PDB file of C-alpha atoms and ligand atoms in Angstrom:
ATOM      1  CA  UNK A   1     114.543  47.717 103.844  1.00 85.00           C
ATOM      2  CA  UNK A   2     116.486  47.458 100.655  1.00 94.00           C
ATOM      3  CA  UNK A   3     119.278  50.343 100.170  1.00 97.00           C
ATOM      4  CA  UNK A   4     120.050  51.716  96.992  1.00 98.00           C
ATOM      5  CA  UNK A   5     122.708  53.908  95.675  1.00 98.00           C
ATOM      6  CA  UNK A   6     122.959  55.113  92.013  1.00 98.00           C
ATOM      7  CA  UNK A   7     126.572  55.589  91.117  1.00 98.00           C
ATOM      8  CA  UNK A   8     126.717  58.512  88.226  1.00 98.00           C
ATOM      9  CA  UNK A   9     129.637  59.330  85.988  1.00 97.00           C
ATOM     10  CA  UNK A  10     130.779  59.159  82.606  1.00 97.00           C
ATOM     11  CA  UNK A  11     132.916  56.215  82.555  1.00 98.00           C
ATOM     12  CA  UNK A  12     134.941  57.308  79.530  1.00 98.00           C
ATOM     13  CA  UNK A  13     136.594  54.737  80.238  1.00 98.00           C
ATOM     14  CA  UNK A  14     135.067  53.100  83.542  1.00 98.00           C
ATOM     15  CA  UNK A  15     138.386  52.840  85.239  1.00 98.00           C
ATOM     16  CA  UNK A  16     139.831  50.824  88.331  1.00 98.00           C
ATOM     17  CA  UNK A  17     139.378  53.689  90.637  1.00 98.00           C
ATOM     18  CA  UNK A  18     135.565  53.400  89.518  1.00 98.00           C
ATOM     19  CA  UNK A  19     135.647  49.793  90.318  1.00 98.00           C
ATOM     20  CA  UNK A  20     137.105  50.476  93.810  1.00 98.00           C
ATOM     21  CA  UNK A  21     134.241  53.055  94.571  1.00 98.00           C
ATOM     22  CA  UNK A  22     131.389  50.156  93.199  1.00 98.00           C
ATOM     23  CA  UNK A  23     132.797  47.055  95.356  1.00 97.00           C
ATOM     24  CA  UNK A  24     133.536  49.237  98.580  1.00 98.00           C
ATOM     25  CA  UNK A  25     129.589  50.575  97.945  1.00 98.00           C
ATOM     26  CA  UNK A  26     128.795  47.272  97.883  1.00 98.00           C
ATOM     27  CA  UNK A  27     128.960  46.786 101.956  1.00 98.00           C
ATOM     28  CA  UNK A  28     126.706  49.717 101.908  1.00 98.00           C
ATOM     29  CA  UNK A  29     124.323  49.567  99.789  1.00 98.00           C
ATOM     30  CA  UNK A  30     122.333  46.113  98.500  1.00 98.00           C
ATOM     31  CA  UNK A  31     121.981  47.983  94.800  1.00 98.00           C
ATOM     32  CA  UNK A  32     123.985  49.875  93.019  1.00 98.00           C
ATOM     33  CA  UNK A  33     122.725  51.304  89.846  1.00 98.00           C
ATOM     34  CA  UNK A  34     125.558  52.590  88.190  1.00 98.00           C
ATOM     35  CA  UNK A  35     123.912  55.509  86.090  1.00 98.00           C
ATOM     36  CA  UNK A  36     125.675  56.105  82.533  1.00 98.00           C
ATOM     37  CA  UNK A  37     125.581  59.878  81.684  1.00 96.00           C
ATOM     38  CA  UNK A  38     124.888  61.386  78.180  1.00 91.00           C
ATOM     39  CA  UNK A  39     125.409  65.315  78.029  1.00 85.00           C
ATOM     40  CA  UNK A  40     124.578  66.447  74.411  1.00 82.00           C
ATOM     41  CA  UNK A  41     127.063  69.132  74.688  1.00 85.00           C
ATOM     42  CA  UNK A  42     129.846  66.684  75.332  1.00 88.00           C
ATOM     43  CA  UNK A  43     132.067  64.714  73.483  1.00 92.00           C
ATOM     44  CA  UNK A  44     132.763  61.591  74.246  1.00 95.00           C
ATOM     45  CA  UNK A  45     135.373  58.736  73.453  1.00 96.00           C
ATOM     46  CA  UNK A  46     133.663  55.709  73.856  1.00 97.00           C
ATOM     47  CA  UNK A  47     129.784  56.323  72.634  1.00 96.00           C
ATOM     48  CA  UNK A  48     127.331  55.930  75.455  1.00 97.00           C
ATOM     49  CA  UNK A  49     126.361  52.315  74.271  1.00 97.00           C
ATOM     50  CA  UNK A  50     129.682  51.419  74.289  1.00 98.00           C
ATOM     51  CA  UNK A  51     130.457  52.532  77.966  1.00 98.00           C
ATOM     52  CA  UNK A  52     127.348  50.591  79.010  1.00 98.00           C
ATOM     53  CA  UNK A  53     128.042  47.758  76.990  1.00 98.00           C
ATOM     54  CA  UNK A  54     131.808  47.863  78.960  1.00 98.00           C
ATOM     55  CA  UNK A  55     130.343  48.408  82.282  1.00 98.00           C
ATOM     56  CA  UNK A  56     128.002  45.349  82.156  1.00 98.00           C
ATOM     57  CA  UNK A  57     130.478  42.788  80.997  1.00 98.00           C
ATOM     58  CA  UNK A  58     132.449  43.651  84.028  1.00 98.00           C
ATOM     59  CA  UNK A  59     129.545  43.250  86.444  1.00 98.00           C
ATOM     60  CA  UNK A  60     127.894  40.693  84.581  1.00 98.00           C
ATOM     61  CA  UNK A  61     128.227  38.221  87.616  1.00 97.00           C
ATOM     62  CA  UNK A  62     127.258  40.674  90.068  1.00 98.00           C
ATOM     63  CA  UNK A  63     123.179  40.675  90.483  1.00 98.00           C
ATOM     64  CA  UNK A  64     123.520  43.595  92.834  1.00 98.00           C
ATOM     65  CA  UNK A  65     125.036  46.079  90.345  1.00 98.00           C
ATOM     66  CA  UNK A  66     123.049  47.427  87.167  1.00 98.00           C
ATOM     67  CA  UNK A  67     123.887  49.624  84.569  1.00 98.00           C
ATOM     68  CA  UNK A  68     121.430  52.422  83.130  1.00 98.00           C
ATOM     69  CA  UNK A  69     122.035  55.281  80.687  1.00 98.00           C
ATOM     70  CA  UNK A  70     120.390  58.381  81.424  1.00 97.00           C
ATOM     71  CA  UNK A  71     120.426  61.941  80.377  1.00 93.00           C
ATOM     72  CA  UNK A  72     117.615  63.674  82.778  1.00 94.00           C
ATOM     73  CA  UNK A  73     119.194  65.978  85.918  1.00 95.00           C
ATOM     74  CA  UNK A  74     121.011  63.220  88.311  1.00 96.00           C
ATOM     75  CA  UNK A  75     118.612  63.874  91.304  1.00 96.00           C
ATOM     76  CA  UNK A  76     115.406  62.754  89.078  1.00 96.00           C
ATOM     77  CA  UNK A  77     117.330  59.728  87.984  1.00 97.00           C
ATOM     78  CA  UNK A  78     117.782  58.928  91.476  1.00 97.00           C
ATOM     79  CA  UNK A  79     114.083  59.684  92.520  1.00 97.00           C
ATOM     80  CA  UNK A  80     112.863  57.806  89.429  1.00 97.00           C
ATOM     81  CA  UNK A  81     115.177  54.770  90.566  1.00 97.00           C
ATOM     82  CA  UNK A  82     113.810  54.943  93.881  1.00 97.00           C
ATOM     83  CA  UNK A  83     117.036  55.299  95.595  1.00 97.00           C
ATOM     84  CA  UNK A  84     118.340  56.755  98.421  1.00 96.00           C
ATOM     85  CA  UNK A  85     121.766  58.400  97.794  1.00 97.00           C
ATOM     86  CA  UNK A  86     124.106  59.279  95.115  1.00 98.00           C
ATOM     87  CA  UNK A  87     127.139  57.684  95.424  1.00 98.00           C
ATOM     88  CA  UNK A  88     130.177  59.805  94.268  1.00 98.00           C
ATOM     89  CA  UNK A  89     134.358  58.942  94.715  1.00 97.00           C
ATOM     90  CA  UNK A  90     136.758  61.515  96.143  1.00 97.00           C
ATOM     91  CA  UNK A  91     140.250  62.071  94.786  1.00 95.00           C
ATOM     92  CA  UNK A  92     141.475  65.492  95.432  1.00 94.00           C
ATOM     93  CA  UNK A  93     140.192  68.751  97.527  1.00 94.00           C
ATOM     94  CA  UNK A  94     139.633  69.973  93.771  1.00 93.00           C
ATOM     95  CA  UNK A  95     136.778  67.419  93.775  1.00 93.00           C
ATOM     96  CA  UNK A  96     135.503  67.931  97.166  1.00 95.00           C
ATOM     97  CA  UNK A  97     134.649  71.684  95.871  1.00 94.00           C
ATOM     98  CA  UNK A  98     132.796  70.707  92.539  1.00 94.00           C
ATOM     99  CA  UNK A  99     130.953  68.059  94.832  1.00 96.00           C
ATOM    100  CA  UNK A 100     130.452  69.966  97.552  1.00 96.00           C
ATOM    101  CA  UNK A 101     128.385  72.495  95.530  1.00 95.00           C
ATOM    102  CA  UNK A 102     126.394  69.602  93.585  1.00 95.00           C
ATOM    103  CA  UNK A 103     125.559  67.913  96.615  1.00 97.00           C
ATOM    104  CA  UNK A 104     124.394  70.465  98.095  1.00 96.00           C
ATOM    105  CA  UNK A 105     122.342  72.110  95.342  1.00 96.00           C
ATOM    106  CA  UNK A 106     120.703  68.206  95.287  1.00 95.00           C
ATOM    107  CA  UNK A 107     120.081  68.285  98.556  1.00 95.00           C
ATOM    108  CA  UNK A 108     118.331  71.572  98.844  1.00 95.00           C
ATOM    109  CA  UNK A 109     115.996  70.268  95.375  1.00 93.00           C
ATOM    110  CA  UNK A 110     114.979  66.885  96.847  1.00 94.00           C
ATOM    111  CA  UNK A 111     115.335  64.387  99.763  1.00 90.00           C
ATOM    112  CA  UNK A 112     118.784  62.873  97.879  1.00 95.00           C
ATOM    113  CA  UNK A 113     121.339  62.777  99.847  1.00 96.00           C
ATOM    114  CA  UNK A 114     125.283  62.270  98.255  1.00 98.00           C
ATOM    115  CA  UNK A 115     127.590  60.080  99.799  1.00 98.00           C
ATOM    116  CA  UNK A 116     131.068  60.338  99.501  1.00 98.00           C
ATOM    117  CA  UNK A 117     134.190  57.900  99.573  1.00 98.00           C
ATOM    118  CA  UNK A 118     137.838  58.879  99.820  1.00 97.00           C
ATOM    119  CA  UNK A 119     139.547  57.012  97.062  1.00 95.00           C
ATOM    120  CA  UNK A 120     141.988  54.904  98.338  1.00 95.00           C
ATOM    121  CA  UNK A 121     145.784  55.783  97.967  1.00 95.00           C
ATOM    122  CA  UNK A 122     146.605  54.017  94.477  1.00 95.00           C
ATOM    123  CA  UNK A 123     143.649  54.950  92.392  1.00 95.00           C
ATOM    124  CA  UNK A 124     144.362  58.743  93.479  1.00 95.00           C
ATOM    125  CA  UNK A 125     145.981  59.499  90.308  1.00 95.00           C
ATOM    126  CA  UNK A 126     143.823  57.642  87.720  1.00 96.00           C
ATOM    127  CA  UNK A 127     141.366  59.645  85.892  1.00 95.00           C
ATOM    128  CA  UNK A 128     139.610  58.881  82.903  1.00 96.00           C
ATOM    129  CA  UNK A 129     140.854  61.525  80.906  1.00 96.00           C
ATOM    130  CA  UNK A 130     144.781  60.218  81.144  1.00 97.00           C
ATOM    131  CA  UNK A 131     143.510  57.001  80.536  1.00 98.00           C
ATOM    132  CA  UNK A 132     141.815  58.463  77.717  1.00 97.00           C
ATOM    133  CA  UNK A 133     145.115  59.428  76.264  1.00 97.00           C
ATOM    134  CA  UNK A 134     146.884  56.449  76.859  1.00 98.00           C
ATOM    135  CA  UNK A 135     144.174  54.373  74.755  1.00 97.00           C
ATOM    136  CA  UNK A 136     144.569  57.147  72.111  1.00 96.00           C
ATOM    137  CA  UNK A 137     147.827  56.800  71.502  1.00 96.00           C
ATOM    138  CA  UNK A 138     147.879  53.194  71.634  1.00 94.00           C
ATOM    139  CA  UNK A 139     149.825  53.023  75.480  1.00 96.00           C
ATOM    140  CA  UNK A 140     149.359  50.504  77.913  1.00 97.00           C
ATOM    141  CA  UNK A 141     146.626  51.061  80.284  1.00 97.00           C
ATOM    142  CA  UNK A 142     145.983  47.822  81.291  1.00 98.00           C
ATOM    143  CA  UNK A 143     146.810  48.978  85.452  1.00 97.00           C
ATOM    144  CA  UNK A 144     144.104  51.604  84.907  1.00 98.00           C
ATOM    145  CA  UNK A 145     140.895  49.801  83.351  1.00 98.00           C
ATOM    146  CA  UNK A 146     139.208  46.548  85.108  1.00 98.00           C
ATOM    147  CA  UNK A 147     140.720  43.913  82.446  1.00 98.00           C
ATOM    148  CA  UNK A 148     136.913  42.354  81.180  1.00 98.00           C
ATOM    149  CA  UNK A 149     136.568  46.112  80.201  1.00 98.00           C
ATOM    150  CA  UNK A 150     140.118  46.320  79.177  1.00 98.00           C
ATOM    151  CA  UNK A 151     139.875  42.971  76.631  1.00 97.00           C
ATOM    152  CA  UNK A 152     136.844  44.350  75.286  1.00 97.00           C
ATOM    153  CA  UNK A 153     138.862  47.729  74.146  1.00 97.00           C
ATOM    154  CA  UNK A 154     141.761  45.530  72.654  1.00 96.00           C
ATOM    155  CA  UNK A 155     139.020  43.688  70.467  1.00 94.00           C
ATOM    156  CA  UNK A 156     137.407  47.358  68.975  1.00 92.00           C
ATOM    157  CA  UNK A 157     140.960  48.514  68.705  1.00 89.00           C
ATOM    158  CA  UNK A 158     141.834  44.908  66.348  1.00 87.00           C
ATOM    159  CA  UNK A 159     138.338  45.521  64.685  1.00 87.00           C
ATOM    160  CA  UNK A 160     138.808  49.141  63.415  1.00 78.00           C
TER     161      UNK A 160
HETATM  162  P1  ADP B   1     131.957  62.806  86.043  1.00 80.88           P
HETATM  163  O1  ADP B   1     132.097  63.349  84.646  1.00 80.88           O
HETATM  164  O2  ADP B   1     130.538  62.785  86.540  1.00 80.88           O
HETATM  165  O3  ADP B   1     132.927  63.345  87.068  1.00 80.88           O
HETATM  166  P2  ADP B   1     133.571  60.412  86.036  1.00 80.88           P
HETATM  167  O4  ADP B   1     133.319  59.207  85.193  1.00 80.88           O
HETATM  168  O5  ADP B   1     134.807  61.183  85.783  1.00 80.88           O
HETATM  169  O6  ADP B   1     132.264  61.268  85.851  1.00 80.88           O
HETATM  170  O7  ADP B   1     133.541  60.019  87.582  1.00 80.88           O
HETATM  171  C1  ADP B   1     132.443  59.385  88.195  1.00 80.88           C
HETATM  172  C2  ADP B   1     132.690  59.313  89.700  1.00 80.88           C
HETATM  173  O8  ADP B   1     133.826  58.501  89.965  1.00 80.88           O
HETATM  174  C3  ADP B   1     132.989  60.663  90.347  1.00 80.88           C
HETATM  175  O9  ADP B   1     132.425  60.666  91.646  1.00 80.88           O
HETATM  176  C4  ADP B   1     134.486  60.693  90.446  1.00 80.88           C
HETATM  177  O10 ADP B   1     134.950  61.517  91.494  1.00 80.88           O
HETATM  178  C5  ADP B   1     134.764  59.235  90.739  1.00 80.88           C
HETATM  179  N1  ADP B   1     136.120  58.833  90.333  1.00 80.88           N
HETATM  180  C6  ADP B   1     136.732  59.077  89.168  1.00 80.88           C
HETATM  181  N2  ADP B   1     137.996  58.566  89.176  1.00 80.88           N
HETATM  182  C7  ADP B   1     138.166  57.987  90.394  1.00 80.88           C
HETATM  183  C8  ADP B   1     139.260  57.318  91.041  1.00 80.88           C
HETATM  184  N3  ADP B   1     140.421  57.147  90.444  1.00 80.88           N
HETATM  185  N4  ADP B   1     139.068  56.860  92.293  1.00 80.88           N
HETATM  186  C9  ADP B   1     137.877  57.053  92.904  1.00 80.88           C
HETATM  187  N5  ADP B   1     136.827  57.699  92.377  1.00 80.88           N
HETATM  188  C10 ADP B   1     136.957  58.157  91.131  1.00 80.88           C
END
């Protein structure tokens, strides 16, 4: 029986620590769908076609991963996709209590189950929103953002 994970997140930017949770998924899962989110009520730096656009030139030669927007509850994205967890990265204990609650609110709604992985040691300290800043200000955050991803920025930056 194929297994299939949806990965959800914003991915504003998709960063290396995202990358790290997708590959390492990858010996558990055969699918990933990594599921783009769009929140109305949030602003975002990259637009949402953007961050897919970014997210499938970096997987483009990976058949197992795919990359959806949505902007329904997580949980009916998953059930619509037919999968059979959420996939979700761990950084801090500050995480562990936002997840906690989520995946647990999921849980009791449907049959979804969340599974978790411990980021590893180097990506602890990347989040998007530093990375965010970096770009913004015209830094170097070439360590922090998968470099198909990272080439695509430069060329948007030279266009604008
Ligand atoms: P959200 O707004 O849903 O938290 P993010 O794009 O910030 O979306 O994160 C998506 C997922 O990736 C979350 O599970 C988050 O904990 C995880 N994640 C973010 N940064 C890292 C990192 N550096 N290492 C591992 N996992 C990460």
């Amino acid at each position: 029986m194929e297994r299939t994970a949806i990965f959800p997140g914003s991915f504003d930017p998709f960063t290396v620590g995202h990358e790290n949770i997708v590959t390492r998924g990858l010996k558990l899962y055969d699918k990933i769908i990594i599921a783009v989110g769009h929140n109305t009520a949030k602003r975002y730096y990259f637009s949402l076609d953007e961050r897919v656009e970014f997210i499938r030139a970096q997987f483009a030669n990976e058949p197992r991963i795919s990359v959806e927007a949505y902007d329904c509850l997580t949980v009916d994205f998953a059930i619509k996709k037919k999968a059979d967890s959420i996939l979700r990265g761990l950084r801090t204990a500050a995480d562990f209590e936002y997840e906690r609650a989520i995946a647990q609110v999921n849980r009791l709604m449907t049959h979804i189950d969340s599974v978790f992985l411990l980021t590893t040691p180097e990506h602890t300290p990347v989040n998007s929103s530093i990375v965010r800043d970096i770009l913004k200000h015209r830094g170097d955050a070439s360590k922090f953002i998968p470099n198909t991803i990272y080439q695509l920025i430069k060329q948007k930056e030279k266009a604008t």
